[in-house]
Amino acid sequence: QVQLVESGGDSVQAGGSLRLACVASGPFFSLDTMGWYRQLPGQQRELVADISRAGDVNYGDSVKGRFTISRDNAKITIYLQMDNLEPADTAVYYCKAHYTATVPARPRYREVWGTGTPVTVSS
């Protein structure tokens, strides 16, 4: 079973920074697009950022200019550098990965979620 484990969530003051990490493990042929999503209190889960194997990135509008996603394929890890945090960033942050399963597993193309790491930003 492919699994994702997030770390780095914490409680910080507004204006502070955090760095989240997500490590993948388990059998797969390749890890494809991976990303960070968050679920704010009372809100639906939303995209924070994602990154393809080639390094193409997308950011949610609310975090552009403040958060940076990166990827280390050798470590099968993605990171989220969060700067200038705001109280509105308070949420549980989840890692998601699309991956190609090892032959002969079917279906070949799958996705998996981590269990989340909480971030709290106080005024």
PDB file of C-alpha atoms in Angstrom, residues 5 13 23 31 42 46 51 63-64 78 85 101 104 111:
ATOM      1  CA  VAL A   5       3.037  10.896   5.893  1.00  0.00           C
ATOM      2  CA  GLN A  13       1.987  33.654  15.242  1.00  0.00           C
ATOM      3  CA  VAL A  23       7.123  11.482   2.477  1.00  0.00           C
ATOM      4  CA  LEU A  31       5.038   9.172  -8.371  1.00  0.00           C
ATOM      5  CA  GLY A  42     -16.224  24.900   8.069  1.00  0.00           C
ATOM      6  CA  GLU A  46      -9.072  23.216  -1.396  1.00  0.00           C
ATOM      7  CA  ILE A  51       3.784  19.937  -8.546  1.00  0.00           C
ATOM      8  CA  VAL A  63      -1.411  31.445  -1.152  1.00  0.00           C
ATOM      9  CA  LYS A  64       0.304  32.824  -4.250  1.00  0.00           C
ATOM     10  CA  ILE A  78       7.442  17.140  -1.322  1.00  0.00           C
ATOM     11  CA  LEU A  85       1.289  33.082   7.558  1.00  0.00           C
ATOM     12  CA  ALA A 101       1.132   1.327  -9.719  1.00  0.00           C
ATOM     13  CA  PRO A 104       0.591  -5.958 -12.979  1.00  0.00           C
ATOM     14  CA  GLU A 111      -4.197   8.552  -6.010  1.00  0.00           C
TER      15      GLU A 111
END
